[in-house]
Short mmCIF file of C-alpha atoms in Angstrom, two decimals:
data_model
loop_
_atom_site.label_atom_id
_atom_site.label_comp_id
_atom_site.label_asym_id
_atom_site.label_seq_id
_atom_site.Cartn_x
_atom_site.Cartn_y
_atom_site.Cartn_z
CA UNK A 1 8.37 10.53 -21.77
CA UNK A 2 5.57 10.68 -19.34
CA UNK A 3 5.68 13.20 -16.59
CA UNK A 4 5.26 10.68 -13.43
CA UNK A 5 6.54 6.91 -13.81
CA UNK A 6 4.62 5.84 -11.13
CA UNK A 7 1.78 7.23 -9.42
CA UNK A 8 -0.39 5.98 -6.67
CA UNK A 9 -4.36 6.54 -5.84
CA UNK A 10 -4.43 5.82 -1.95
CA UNK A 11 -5.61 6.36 1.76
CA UNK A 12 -3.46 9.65 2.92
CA UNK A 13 -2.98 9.01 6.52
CA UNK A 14 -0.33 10.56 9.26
CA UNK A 15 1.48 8.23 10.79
CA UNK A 16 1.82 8.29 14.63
CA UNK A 17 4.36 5.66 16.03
CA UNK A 18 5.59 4.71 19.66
CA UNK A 19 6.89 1.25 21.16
CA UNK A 20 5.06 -0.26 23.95
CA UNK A 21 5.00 -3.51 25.70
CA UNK A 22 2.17 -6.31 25.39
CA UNK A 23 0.99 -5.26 29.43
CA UNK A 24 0.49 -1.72 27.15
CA UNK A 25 -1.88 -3.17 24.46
CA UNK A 26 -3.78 -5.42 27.04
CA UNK A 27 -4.49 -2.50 29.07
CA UNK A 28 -5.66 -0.16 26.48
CA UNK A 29 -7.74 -2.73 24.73
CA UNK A 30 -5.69 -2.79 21.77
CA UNK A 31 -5.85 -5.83 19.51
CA UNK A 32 -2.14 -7.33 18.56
CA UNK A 33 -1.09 -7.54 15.03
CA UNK A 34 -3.80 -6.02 13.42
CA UNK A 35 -5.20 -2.83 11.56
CA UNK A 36 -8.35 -1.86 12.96
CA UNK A 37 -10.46 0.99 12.29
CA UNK A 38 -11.29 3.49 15.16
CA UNK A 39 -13.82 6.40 15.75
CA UNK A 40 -12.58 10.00 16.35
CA UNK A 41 -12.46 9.73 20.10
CA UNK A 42 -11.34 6.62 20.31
CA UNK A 43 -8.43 7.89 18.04
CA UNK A 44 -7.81 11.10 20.37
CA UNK A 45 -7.30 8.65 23.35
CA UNK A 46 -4.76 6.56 22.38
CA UNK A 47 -3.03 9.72 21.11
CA UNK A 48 -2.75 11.15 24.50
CA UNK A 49 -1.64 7.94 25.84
CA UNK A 50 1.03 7.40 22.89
CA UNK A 51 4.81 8.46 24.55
CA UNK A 52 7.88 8.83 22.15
CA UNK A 53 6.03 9.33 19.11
CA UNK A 54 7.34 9.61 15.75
CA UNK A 55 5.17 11.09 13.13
CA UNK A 56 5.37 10.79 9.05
CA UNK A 57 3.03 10.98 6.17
CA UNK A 58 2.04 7.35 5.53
CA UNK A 59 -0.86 5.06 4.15
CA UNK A 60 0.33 2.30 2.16
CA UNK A 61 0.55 3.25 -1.38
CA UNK A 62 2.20 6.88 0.16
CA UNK A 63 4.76 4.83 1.35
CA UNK A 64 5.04 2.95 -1.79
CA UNK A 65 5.60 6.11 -3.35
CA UNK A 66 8.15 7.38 -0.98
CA UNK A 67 10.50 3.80 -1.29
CA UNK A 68 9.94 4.90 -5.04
CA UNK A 69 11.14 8.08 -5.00
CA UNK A 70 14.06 7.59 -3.21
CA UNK A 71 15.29 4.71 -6.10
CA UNK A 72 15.03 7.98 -8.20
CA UNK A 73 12.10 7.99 -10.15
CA UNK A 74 9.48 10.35 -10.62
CA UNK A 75 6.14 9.83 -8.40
CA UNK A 76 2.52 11.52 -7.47
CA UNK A 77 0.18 10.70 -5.28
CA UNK A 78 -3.47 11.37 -5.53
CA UNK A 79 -5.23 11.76 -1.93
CA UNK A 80 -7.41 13.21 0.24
CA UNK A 81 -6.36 15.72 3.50
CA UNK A 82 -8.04 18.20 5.38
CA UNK A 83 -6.72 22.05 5.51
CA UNK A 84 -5.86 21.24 8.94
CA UNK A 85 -2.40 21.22 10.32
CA UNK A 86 -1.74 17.46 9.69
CA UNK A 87 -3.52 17.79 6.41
CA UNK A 88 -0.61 20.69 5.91
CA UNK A 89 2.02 18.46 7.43
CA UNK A 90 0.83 15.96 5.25
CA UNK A 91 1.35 17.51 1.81
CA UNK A 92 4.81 19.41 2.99
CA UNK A 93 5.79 16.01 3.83
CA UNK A 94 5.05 14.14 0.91
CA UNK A 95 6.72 16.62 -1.34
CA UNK A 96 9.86 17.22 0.63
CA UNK A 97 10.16 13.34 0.30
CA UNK A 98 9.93 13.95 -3.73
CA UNK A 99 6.68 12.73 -4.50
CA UNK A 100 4.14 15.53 -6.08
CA UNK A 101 1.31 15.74 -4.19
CA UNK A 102 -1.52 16.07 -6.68
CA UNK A 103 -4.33 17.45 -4.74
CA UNK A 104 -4.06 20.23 -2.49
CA UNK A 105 -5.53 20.18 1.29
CA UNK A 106 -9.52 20.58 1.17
CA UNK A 107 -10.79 23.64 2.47
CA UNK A 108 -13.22 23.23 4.75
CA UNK A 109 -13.25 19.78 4.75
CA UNK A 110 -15.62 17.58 5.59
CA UNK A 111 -13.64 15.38 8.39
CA UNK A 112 -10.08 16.12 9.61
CA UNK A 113 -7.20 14.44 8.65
CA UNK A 114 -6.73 10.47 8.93
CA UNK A 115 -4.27 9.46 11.15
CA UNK A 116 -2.90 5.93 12.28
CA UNK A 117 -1.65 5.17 15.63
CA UNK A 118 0.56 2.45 15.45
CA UNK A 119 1.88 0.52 18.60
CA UNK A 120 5.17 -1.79 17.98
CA UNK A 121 5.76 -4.28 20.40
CA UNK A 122 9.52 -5.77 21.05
CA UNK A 123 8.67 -8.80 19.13
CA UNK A 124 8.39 -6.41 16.03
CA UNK A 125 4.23 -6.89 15.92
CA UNK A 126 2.41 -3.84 14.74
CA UNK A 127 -0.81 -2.92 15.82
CA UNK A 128 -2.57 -0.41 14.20
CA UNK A 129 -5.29 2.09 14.83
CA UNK A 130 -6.96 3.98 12.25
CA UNK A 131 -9.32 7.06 12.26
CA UNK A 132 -9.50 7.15 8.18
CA UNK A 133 -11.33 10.85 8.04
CA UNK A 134 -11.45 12.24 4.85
CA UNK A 135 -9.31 10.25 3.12
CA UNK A 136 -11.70 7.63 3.14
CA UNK A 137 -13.96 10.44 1.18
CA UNK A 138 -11.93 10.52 -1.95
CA UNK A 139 -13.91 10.38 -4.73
CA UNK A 140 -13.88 11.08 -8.86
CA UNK A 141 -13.70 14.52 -8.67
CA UNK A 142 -10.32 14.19 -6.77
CA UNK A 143 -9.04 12.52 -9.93
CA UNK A 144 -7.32 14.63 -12.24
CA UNK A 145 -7.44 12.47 -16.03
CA UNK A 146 -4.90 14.24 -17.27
CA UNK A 147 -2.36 13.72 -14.69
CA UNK A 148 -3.51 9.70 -14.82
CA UNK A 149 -2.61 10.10 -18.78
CA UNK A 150 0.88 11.21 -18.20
CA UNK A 151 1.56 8.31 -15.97
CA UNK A 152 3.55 5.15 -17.06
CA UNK A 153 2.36 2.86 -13.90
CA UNK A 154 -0.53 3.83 -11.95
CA UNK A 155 -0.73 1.66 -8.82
CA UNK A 156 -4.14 1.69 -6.53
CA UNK A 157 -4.84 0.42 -2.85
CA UNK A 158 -7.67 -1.62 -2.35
CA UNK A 159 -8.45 -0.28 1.09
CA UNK A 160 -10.26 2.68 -0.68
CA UNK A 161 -12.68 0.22 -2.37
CA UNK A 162 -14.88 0.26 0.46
CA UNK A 163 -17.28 2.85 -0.61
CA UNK A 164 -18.51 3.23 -3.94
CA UNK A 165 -16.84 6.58 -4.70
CA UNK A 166 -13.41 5.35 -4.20
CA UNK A 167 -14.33 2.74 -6.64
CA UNK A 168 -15.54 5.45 -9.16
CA UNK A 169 -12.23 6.90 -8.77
CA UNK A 170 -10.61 4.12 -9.27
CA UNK A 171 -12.07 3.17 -12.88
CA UNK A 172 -11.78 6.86 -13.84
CA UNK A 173 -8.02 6.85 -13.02
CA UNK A 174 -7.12 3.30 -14.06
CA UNK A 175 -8.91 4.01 -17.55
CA UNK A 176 -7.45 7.44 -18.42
CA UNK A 177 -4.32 6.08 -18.03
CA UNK A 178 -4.68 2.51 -19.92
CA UNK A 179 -6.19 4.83 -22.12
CA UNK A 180 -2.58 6.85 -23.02
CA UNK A 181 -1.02 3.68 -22.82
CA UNK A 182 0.09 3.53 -18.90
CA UNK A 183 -0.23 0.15 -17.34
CA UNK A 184 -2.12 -0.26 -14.06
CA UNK A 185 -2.04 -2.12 -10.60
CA UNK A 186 -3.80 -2.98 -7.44
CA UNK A 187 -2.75 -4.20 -3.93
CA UNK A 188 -5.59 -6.25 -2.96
CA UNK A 189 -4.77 -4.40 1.06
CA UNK A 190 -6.46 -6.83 3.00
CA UNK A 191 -8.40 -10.09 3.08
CA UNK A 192 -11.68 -8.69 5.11
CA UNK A 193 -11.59 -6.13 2.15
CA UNK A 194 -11.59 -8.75 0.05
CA UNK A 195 -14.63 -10.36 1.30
CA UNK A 196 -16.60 -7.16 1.73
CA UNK A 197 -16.06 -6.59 -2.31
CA UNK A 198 -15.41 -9.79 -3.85
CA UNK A 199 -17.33 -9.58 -6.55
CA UNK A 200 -16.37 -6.01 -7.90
CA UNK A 201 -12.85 -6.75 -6.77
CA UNK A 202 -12.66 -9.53 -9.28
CA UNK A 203 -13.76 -7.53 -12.19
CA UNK A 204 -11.42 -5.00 -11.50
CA UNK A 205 -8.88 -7.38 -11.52
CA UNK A 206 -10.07 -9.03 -15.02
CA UNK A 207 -11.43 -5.91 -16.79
CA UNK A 208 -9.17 -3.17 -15.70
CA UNK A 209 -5.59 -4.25 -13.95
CA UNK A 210 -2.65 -5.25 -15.79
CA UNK A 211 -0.95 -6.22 -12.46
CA UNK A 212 -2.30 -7.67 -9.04
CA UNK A 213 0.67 -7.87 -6.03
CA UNK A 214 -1.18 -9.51 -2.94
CA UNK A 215 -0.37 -12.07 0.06
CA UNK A 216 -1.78 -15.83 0.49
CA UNK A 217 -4.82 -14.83 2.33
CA UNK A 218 -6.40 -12.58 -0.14
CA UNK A 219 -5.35 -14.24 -2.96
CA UNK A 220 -7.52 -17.47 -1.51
CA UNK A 221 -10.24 -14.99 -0.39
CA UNK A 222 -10.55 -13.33 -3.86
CA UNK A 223 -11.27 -16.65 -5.70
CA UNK A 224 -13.29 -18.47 -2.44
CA UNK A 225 -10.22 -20.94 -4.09
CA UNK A 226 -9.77 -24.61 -1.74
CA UNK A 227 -5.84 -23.92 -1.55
CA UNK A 228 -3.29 -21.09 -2.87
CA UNK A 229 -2.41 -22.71 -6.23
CA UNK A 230 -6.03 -22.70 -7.18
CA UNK A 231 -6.56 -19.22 -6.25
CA UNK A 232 -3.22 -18.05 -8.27
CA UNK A 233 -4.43 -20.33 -11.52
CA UNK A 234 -7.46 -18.38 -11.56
CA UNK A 235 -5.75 -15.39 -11.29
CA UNK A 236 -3.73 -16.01 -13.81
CA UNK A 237 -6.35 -16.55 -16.14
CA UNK A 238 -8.15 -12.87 -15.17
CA UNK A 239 -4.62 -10.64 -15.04
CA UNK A 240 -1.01 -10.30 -17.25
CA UNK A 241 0.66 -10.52 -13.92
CA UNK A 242 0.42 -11.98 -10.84
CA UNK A 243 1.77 -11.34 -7.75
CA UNK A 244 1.86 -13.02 -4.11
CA UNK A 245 3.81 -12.82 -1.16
CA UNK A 246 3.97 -15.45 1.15
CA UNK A 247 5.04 -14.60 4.46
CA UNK A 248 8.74 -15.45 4.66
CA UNK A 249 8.55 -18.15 1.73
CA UNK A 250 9.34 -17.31 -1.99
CA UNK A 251 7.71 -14.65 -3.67
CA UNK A 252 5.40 -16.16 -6.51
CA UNK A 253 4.97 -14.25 -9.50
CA UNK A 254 3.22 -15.41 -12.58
CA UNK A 255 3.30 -13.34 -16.26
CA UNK A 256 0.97 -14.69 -18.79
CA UNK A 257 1.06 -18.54 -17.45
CA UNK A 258 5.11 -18.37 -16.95
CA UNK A 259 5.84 -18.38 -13.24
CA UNK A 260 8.70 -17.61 -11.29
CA UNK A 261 9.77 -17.33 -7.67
CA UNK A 262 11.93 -14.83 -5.77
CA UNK A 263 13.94 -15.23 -2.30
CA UNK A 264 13.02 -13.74 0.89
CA UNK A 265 15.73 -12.26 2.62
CA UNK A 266 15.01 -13.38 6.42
CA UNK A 267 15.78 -10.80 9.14
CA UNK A 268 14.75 -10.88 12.47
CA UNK A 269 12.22 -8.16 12.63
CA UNK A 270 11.70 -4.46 14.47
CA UNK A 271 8.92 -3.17 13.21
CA UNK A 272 6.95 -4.66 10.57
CA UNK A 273 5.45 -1.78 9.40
CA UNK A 274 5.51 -0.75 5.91
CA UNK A 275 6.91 -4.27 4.96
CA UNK A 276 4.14 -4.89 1.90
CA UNK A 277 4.02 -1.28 1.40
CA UNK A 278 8.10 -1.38 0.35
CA UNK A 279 7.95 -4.67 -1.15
CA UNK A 280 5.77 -3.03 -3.70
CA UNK A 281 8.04 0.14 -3.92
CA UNK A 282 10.90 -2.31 -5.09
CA UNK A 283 8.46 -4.48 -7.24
CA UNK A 284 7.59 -1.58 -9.27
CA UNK A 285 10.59 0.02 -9.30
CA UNK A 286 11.98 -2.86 -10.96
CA UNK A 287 8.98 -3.22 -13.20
CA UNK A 288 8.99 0.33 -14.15
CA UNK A 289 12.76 -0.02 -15.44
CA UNK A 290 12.27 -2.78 -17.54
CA UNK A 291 13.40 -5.46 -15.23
CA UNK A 292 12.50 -9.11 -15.37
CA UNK A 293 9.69 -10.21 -12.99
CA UNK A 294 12.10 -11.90 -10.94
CA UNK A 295 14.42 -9.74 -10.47
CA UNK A 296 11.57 -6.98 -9.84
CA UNK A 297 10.55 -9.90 -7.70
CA UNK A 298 14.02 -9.80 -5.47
CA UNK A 299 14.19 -6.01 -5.45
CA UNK A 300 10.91 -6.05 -3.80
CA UNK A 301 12.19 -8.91 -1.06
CA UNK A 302 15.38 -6.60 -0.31
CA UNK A 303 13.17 -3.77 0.13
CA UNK A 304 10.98 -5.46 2.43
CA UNK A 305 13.77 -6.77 4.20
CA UNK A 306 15.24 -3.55 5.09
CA UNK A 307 11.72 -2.12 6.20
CA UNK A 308 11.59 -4.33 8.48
CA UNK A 309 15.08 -3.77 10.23
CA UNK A 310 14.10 -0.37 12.15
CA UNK A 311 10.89 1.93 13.19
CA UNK A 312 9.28 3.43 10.45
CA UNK A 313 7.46 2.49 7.19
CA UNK A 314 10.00 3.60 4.45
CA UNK A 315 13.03 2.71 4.02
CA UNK A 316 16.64 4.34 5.91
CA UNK A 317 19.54 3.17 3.68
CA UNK A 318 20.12 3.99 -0.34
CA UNK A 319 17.92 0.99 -1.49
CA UNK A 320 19.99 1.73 -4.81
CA UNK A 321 23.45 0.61 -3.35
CA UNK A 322 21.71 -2.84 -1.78
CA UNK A 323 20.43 -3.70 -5.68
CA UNK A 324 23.94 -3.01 -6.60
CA UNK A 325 25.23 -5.03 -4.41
CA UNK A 326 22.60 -7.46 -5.07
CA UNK A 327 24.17 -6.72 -8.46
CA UNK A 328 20.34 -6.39 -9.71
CA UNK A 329 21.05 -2.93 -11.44
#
């Protein structure tokens, strides 16, 4: 038995949340419905204009983590905070929420903490703004082999492929722990990250991944494919399995050529955040357990589902009982 079933490799960022209007975002000169990346004073302003605010650790494969954890299995996460006070927040957080939180807070760090400031308007649209800091600095040396070795499922976020020392860490993790006989995943994050890194993105995927979840757009954007079905044939042909979400249709998922489909659950939407993030959680909860890939499939869709029900990237119910019911475990 390996010490962590799953850990994750990702962007450690505090999330700050409030709910405004649309008249809000148009005034500020916030774009709607997207994640974009913000310099440090931009990132102080729209603090001091945030009201309400909620904050949590977050970052997508954190929150992965976290959905993780609370099914009951035993998680890490490998990223990169300041020894400031959200950097301390940060790591207090992440542990009291059950995940191990590999690498302390860096001394002296180079940048302060990331932080996202994340708007929800009523139609349940998140947009985000992101000062990345120092977790965008992780590097190899942040990557402890040995704790990649005694990890069964070691699950990356593409986000932190955008500078050549996240992608060192990346092929030093993913290989010490194919290496002991873990398996290994990406989340392809984003379709501009995509484009930025096709090429290396695609040998990661054939040369080092035994699992790939990500949505329509990036799955076309990986391959330059004409249409979806291209894109996931040629994916198929790089990576054991396969995943795509589609944006309120059936969940594709493919395992060495077989393919299957799993249900959305549709819900009328709060807050949007963390949907992906959660979907994932349930995915590779399932996975981790043995389950079938569509069953890991549906546990990810009910996961998502009740993400999206209330404020807040992780989930608020016992995710456990709604399998049960689901009569998935």
């Amino acid at each position: 038995m390996k010490k962590y079933q799953v850990a994750g490799i990702g962007n450690a960022i505090v999330d700050v949340i409030t709910t405004v209007d649309d008249h809000f975002l148009d005034h500020m000169g916030i774009r709607k419905g997207i994640m974009q990346l913000i310099e440090r004073e931009r990132g102080e302003t729209l603090y001091g204009a945030m009201g309400a605010r909620q904050q949590a650790s977050g970052g997508s494969v954190a929150n992965t983590l976290a959905g993780i954890g609370a099914l009951g299995l035993r998680t890490a996460f490998v990223g990169r905070v300041s020894d400031d006070a959200l950097g301390q927040f940060y790591a207090a957080d992440t542990e009291k929420a059950g995940t191990a939180f590999i690498n302390p807070p860096v001394a002296g760090g180079e940048l302060p903490t990331s932080r996202s400031m994340i708007f929800v308007t009523p139609d349940g649209e998140r947009s985000m703004n992101t000062y990345l800091g120092i977790s965008a600095e992780l590097g190899p040396d942040d990557v402890d082999e040995a704790a990649m070795a005694d990890t069964e499922l070691l699950f990356l976020e593409g986000y932190l492929f955008d500078k050549d020392k996240g992608k060192e860490a990346f092929l030093k993790a993913a290989r010490a722990c194919r290496n002991a006989g873990g398996r290994v995943g990406i989340a392809l994050s984003d379709p501009f990250c995509v484009d930025r890194h096709r090429d290396d993105f695609r040998k990661l995927v054939a040369n080092e991944m035994d699992f790939v979840i990500g949505n329509q757009q990036e799955w076309v954007s990986l391959y330059q494919a004409n249409d979806l079905q291209d894109a996931l044939d040629q994916a198929a042909r790089d990576c054991p399995i396969v995943v795509c979400t589609r944006s309120g249709d059936p969940v594709v998922l493919i395992h060495s050529g077989h393919r299957v489909e799993a249900p959305v659950n549709r819900v009328t939407p709060v807050d949007a955040t963390g949907a992906g993030d959660q979907f994932a959680a349930g995915f590779l909860y399932g996975l981790a357990q043995g389950h079938s890939l569509e069953t890991s499939g549906r546990m990810g869709c009910i996961a998502a589902a009740e993400v999206i029900g209330h404020l807040g990237a992780r989930p608020q119910v016992d995710m456990l009982a709604l399998f049960r019911g689901e009569k998935l475990v």
